[in-house]
Coordinates of C-alpha atoms in Angstrom, one line a residue:
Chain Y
X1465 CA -49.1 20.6 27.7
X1466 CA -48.5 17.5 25.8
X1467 CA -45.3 14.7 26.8
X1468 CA -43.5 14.8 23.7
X1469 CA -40.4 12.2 24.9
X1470 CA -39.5 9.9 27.9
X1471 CA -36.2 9.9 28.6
X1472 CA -33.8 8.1 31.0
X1473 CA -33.5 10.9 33.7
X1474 CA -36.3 13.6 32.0
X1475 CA -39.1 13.8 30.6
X1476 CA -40.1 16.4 27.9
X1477 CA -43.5 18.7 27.4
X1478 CA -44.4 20.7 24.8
X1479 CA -45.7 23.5 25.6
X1480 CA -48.1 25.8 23.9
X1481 CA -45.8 28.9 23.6
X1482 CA -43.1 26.8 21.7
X1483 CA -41.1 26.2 24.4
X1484 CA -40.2 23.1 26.0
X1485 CA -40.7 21.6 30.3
X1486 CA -38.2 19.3 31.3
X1487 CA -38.9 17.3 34.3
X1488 CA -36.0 16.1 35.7
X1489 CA -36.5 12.6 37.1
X1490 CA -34.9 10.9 40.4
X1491 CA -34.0 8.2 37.9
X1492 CA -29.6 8.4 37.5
X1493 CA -27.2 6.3 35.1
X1494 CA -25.6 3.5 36.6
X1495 CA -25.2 -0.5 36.2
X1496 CA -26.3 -2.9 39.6
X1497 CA -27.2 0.3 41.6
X1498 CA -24.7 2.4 41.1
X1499 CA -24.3 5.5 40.6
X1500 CA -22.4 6.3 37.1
X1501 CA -22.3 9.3 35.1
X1502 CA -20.8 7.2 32.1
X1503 CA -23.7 4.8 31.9
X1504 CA -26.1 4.2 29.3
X1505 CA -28.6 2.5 32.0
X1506 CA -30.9 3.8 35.1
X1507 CA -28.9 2.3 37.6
X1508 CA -30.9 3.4 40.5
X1509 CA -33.3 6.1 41.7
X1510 CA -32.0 8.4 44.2
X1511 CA -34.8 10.6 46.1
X1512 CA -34.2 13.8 45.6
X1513 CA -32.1 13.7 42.5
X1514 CA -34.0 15.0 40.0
X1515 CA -34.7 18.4 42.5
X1516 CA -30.7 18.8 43.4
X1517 CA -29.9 18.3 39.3
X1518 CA -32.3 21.0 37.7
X1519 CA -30.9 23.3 41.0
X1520 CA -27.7 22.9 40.0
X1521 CA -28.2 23.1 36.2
X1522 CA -30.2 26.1 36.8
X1523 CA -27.3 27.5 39.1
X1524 CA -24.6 26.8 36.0
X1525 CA -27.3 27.9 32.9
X1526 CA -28.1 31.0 34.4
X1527 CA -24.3 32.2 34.7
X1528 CA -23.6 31.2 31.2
X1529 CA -26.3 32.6 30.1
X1530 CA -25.3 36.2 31.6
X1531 CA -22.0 35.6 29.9
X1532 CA -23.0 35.4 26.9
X1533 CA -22.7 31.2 26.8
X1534 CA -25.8 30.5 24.4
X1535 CA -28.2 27.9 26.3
X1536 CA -31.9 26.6 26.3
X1537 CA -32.5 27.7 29.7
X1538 CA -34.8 30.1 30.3
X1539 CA -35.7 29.5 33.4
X1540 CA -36.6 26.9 36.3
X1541 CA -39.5 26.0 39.0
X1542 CA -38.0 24.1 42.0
X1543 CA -41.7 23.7 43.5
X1544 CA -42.4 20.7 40.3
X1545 CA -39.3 20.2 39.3
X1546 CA -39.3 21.7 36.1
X1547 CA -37.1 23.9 33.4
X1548 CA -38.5 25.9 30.6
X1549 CA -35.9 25.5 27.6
X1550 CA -35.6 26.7 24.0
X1551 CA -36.5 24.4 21.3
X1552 CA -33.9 23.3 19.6
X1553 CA -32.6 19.7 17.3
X1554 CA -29.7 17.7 18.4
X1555 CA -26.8 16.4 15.8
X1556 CA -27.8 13.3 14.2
X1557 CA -29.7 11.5 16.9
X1558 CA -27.7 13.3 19.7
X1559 CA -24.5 13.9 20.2
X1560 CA -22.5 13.4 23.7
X1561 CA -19.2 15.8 24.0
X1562 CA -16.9 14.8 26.8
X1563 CA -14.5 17.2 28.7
X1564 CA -11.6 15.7 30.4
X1565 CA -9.2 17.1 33.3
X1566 CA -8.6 13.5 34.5
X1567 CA -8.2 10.2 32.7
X1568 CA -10.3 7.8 34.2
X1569 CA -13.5 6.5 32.8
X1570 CA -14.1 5.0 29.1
X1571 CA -10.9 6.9 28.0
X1572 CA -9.0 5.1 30.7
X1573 CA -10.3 2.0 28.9
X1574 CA -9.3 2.5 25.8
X1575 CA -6.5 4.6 25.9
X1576 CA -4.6 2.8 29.2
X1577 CA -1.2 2.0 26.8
X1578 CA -0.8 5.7 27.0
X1579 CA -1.9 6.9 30.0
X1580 CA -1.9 6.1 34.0
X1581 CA -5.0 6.7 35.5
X1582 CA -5.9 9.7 37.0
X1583 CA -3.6 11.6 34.9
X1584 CA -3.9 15.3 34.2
X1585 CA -5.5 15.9 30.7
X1586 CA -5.9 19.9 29.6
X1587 CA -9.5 19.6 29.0
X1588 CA -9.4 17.2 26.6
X1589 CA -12.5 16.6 24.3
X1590 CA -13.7 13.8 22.7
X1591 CA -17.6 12.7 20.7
X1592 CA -19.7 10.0 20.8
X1593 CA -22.3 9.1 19.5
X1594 CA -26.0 8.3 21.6
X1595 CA -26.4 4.9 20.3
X1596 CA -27.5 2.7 23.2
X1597 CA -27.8 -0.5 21.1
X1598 CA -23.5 0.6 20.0
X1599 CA -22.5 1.7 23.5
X1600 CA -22.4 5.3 22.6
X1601 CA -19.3 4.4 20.5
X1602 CA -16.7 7.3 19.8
X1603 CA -16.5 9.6 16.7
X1604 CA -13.7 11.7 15.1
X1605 CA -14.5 15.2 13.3
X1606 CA -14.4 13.8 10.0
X1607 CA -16.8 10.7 10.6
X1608 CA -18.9 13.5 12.2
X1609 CA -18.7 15.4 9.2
X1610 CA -18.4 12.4 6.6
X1611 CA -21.7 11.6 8.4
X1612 CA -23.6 14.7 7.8
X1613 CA -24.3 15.1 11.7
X1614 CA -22.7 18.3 11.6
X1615 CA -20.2 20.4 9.3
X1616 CA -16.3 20.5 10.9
X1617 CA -17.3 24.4 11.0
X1618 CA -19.8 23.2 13.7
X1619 CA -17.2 20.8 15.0
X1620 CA -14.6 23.4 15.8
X1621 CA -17.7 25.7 17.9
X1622 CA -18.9 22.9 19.9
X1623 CA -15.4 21.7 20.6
X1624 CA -14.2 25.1 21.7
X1625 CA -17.4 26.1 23.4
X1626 CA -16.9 22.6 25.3
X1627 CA -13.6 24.0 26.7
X1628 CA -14.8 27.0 27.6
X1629 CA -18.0 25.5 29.5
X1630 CA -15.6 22.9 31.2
X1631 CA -13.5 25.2 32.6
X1632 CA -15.9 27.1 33.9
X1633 CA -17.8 24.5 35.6
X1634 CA -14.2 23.0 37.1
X1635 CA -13.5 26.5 38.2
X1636 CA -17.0 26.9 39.7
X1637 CA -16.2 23.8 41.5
X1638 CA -12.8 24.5 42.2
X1639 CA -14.0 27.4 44.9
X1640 CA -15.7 24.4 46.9
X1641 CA -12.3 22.8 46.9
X1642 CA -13.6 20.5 44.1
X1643 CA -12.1 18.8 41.5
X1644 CA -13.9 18.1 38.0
X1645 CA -12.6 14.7 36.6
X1646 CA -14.7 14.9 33.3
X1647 CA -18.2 16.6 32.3
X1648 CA -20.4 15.6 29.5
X1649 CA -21.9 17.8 27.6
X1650 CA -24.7 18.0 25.1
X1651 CA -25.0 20.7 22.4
X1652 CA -27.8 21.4 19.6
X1653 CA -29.0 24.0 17.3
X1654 CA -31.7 26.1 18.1
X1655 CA -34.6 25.5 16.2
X1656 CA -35.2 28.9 15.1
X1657 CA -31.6 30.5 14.5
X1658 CA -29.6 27.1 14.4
X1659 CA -27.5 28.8 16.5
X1660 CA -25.3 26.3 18.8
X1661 CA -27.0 26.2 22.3
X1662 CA -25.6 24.2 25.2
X1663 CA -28.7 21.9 26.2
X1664 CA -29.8 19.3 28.2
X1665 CA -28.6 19.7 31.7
X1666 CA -25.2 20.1 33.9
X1667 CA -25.5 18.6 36.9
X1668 CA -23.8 15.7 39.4
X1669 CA -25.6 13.5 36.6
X1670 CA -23.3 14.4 34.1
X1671 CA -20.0 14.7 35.9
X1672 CA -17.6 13.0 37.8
X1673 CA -16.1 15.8 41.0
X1674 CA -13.8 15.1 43.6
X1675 CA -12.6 16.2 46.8
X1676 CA -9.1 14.8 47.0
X1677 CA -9.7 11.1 46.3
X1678 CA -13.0 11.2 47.6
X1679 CA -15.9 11.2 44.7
X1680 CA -18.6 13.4 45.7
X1681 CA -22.6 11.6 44.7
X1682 CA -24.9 13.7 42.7
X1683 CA -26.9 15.3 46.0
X1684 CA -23.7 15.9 48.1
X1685 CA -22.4 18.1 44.9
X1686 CA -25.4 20.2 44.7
X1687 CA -25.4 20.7 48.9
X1688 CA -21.3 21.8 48.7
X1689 CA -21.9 24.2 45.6
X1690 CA -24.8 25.9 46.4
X1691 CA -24.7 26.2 50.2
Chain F
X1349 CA 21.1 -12.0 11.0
X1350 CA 19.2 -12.1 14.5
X1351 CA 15.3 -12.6 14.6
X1352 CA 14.2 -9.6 16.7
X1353 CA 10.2 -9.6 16.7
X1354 CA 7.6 -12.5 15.9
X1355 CA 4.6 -11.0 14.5
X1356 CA 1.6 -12.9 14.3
X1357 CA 2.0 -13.0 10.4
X1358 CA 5.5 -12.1 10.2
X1359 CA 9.2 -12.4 12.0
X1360 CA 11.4 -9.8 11.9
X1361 CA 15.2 -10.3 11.9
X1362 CA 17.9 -7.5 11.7
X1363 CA 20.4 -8.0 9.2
X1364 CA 23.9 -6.6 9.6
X1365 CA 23.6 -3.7 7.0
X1366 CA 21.3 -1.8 9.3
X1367 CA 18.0 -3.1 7.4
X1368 CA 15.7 -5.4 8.4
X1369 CA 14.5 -8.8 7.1
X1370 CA 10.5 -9.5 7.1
X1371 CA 9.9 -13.4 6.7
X1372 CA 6.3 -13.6 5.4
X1373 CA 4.4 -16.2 7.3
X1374 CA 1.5 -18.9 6.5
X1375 CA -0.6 -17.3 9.5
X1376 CA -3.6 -14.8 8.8
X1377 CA -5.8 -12.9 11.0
X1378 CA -9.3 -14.1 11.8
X1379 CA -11.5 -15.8 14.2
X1380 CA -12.7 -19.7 14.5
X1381 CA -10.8 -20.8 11.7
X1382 CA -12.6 -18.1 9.8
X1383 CA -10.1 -15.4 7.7
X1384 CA -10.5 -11.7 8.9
X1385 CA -8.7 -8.5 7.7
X1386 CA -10.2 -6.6 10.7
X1387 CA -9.4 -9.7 13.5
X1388 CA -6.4 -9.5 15.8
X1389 CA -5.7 -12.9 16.3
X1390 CA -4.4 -15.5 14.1
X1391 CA -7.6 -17.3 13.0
X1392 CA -6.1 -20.1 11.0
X1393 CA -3.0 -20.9 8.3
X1394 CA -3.1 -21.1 4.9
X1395 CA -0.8 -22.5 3.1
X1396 CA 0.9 -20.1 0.5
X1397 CA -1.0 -16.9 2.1
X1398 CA 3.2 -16.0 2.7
X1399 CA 4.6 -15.9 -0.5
X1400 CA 1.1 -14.1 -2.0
X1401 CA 1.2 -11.8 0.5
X1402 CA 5.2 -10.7 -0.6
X1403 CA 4.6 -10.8 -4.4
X1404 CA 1.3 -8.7 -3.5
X1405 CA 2.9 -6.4 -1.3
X1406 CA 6.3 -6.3 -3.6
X1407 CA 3.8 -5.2 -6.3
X1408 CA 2.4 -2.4 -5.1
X1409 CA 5.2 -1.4 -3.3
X1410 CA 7.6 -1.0 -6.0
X1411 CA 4.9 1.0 -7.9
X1412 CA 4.8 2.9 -4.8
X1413 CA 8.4 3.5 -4.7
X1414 CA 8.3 4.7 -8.4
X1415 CA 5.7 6.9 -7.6
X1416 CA 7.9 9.0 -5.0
X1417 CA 5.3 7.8 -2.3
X1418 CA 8.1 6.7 0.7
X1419 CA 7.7 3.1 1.7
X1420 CA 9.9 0.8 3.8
X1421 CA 10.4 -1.8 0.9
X1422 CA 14.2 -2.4 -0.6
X1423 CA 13.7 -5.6 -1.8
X1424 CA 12.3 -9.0 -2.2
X1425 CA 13.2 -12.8 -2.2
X1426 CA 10.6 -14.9 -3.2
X1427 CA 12.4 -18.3 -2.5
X1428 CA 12.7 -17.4 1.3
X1429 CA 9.0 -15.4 1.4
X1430 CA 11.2 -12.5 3.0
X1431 CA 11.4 -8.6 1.8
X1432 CA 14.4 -6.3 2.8
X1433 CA 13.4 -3.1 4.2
X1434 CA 14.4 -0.2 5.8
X1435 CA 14.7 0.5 9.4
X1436 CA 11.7 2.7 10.8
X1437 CA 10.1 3.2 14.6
X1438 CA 6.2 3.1 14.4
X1439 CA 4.5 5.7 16.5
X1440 CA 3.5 4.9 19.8
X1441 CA 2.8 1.2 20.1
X1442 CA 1.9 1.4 16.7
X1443 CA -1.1 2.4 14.6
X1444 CA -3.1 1.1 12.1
X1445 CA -4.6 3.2 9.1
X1446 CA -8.1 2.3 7.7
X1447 CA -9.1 4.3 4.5
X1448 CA -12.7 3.0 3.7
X1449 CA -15.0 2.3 0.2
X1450 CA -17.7 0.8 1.7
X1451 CA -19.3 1.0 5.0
X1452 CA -18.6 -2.7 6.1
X1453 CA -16.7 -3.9 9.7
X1454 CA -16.0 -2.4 12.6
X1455 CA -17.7 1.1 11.2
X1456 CA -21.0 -0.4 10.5
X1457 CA -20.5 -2.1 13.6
X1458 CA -19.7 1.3 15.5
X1459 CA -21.9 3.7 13.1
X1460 CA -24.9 1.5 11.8
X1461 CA -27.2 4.0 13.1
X1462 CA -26.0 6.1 9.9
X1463 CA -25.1 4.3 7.7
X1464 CA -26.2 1.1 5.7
X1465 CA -24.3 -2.0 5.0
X1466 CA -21.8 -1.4 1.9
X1467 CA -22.8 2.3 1.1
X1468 CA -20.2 4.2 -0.5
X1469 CA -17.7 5.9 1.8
X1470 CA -15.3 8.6 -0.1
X1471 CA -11.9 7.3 1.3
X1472 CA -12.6 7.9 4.5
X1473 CA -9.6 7.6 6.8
X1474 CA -9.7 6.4 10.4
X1475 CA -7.0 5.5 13.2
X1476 CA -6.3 2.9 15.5
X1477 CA -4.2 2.0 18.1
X1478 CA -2.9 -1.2 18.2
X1479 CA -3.4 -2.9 21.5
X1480 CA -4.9 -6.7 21.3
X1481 CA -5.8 -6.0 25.2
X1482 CA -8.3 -3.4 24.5
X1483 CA -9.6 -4.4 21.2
X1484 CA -7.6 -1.8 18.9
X1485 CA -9.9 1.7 20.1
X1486 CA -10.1 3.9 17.6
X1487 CA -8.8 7.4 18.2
X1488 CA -9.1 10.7 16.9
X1489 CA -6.2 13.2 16.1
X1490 CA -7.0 15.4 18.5
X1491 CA -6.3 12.0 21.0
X1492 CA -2.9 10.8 19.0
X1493 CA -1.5 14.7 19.9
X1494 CA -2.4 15.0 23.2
X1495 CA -1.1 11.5 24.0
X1496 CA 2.0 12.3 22.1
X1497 CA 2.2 9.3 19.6
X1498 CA 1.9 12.2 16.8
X1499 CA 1.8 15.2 15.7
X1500 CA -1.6 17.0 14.4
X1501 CA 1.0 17.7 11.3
X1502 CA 2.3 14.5 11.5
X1503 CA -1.6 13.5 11.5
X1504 CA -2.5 15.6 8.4
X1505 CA 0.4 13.9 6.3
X1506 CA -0.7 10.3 7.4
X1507 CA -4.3 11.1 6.2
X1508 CA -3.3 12.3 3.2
X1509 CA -0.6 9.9 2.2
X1510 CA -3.4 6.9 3.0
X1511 CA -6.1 8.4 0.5
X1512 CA -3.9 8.6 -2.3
X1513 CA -2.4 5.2 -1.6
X1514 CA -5.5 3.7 -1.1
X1515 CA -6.7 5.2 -4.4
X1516 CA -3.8 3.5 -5.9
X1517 CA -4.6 0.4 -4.5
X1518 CA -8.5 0.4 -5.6
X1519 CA -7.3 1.5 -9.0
X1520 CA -5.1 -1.3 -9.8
X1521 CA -7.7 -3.6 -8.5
X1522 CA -10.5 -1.8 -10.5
X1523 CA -8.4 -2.9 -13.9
X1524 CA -8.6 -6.5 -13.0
X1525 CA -12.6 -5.5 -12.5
X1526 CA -12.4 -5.5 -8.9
X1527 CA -14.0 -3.3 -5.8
X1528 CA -11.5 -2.5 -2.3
X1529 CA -14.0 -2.3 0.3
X1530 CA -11.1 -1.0 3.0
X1531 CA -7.8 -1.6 3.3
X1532 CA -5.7 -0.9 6.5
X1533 CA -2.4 0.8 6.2
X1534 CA 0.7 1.2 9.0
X1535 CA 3.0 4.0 8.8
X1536 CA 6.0 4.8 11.1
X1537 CA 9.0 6.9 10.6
X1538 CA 12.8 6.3 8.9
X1539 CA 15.0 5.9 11.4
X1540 CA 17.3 7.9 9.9
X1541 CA 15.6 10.7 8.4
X1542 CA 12.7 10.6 10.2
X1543 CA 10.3 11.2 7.0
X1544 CA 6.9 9.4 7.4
X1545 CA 7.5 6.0 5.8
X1546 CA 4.9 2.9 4.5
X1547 CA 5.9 -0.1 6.5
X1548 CA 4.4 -3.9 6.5
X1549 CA 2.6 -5.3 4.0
X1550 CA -0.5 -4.1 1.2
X1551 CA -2.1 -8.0 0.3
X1552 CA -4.8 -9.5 1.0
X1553 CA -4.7 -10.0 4.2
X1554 CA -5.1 -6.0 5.0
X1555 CA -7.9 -5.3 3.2
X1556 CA -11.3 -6.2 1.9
X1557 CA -11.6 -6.8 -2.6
X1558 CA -14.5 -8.0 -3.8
X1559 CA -15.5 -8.8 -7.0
X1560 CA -19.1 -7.9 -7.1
X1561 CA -20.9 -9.3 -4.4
X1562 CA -18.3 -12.0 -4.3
X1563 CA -15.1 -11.3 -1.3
X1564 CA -11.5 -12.0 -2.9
X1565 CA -9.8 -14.6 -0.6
X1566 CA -6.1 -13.3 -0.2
X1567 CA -4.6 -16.2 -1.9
X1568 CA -7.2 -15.7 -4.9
X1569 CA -6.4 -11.8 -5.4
X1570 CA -2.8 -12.8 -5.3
X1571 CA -3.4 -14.9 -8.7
X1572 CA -6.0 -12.2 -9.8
X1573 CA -4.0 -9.6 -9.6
X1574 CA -0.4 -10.7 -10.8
X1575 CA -2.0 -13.1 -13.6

């Protein structure tokens, strides 16, 4: 099995059935050592974190997959941690699709005139682009579209498929007593059926939970939702 | 007549008839000294860059009128530098409207990864929000409905009303052999009827004209274009 990429929080095998090994890392996002989801950077390395992320991305994968959700997982070894996915291309150089419940966050930044933070938002979603050296700047449909990254067909699937992954995540978390502030997906197309697949992961990583006004790190999410 | 807003180009007075005065200033956007369609600060004054901008924006929006495209423009008095025009609220804080030629600005700066410096763009329209504090974020239309500054049909008017005045802009500069690189539009809505107006200013200090590789100054396209 061959390392294909190094990534910030995974790295990525080949291997020789076509597939694809993810190891998930104990690196996390974050600027000056901390811990945050929204970050472009390896903030810190938390022990433990790469195990507790692929546990819980295996825990939400393998419902959506039974429902019909179309995701690279197939399926997961705790013992190095590792998930087997589908091959599949991302939009342009990767796309990031953000669900909101909650303003806070980068949309809190820019959109402050209009909203108080903390606000209810009905899982609102909004693009950007992976684009380190731009800080992952935001991206309407038609720029998407205008772009060639993908058509406003596409747009409309990943946008609604978004939704319906969001709300199933919050209402996952929502029988811990949880609260889901935001969740960032990412989407691409299979690389045999460019079918839309959910990839990467969905984990504490990737999302910003709450218990009241308490937020809840990466490892205490995975220890409250799969106890 | 009472002044009711200073702009940093323009003051605003009411007048007693229910419309509203604009007094064109010297001021222009930029940085260091340095002139800027795309800053939000006043960078420096020219002398004159008042009065061009009113003939400039008197010409096109008298066309405009003609046309049966709605605009905010009455009249004009070139003595005082002012233009009568007719009451309108803008939406939200206010928005501005880029339609785009070339890939130059803020978009190259935000989508360099897909684009190269100058390459054609098809009139492509973006949004937005004006708000010095946080840099003028863009924001999608899915964003302007859910934060209530305007309608998705409200959106879908906007975008098309900017194409087609933006076309009409680049093709009057075309016949004095020049190129519009962008050009950045505001929009709010009659006071009284509520219909989608064009408010401010088209000259050349909201947009980019070149003349090959060579950039128009606004004082220069003034003289180029009503010559």
């Amino acid at each position: 099995m061959e390392l294909v990429y190094t990534g910030k929080t995974k790295n990525v095998f080949q291997l020789e059935d076509g597939h694809y090994l993810l190891q998930f890392k104990d690196d996390v996002t974050g600027e000056d050592g901390v811990f945050d989801p929204g970050a472009n950077t390896v903030g810190l390395t938390i022990e433990g974190a790469g195990l507790a992320g692929l546990r819980l991305t295996s825990f939400f994968y393998s419902k959506l997959n039974e429902q019909g959700v179309p995701t690279h997982y197939v399926d997961a070894n705790f013992d190095d941690a590792t998930m087997t996915v589908k091959p599949a291309t991302v939009f342009g150089n990767g796309l990031e699709v953000i669900c909101r419940f909650k303003a806070v966050g980068s949309f809190l930044r820019r959109y402050g005139a209009y909203v108080k933070e903390g606000q209810d938002l009905d899982a609102f979603v909004e693009v950007t682009i992976k684009d380190d050296e731009r800080q992952d700047p935001p991206i309407s449909a038609d720029a998407l579209a205008m772009l060639g990254i993908l058509s406003l067909e596409e747009y409309e699937i990943l946008k609604q498929r978004t939704i319906e992954i969001s709300k199933f995540v919050a209402a996952e978390l929502a029988k811990k007593g949880l609260t889901l502030y935001d969740i960032k997906l990412e989407f691409g197309r299979d690389a045999k059926t460019n079918e839309i697949l959910l990839i990467d992961e969905i984990s504490g990583g990737n999302m910003r939970a709450y218990k009241g006004d308490e937020y809840i790190e990466p490892l205490q999410l995975e220890k409250i939702m799969l106890a």
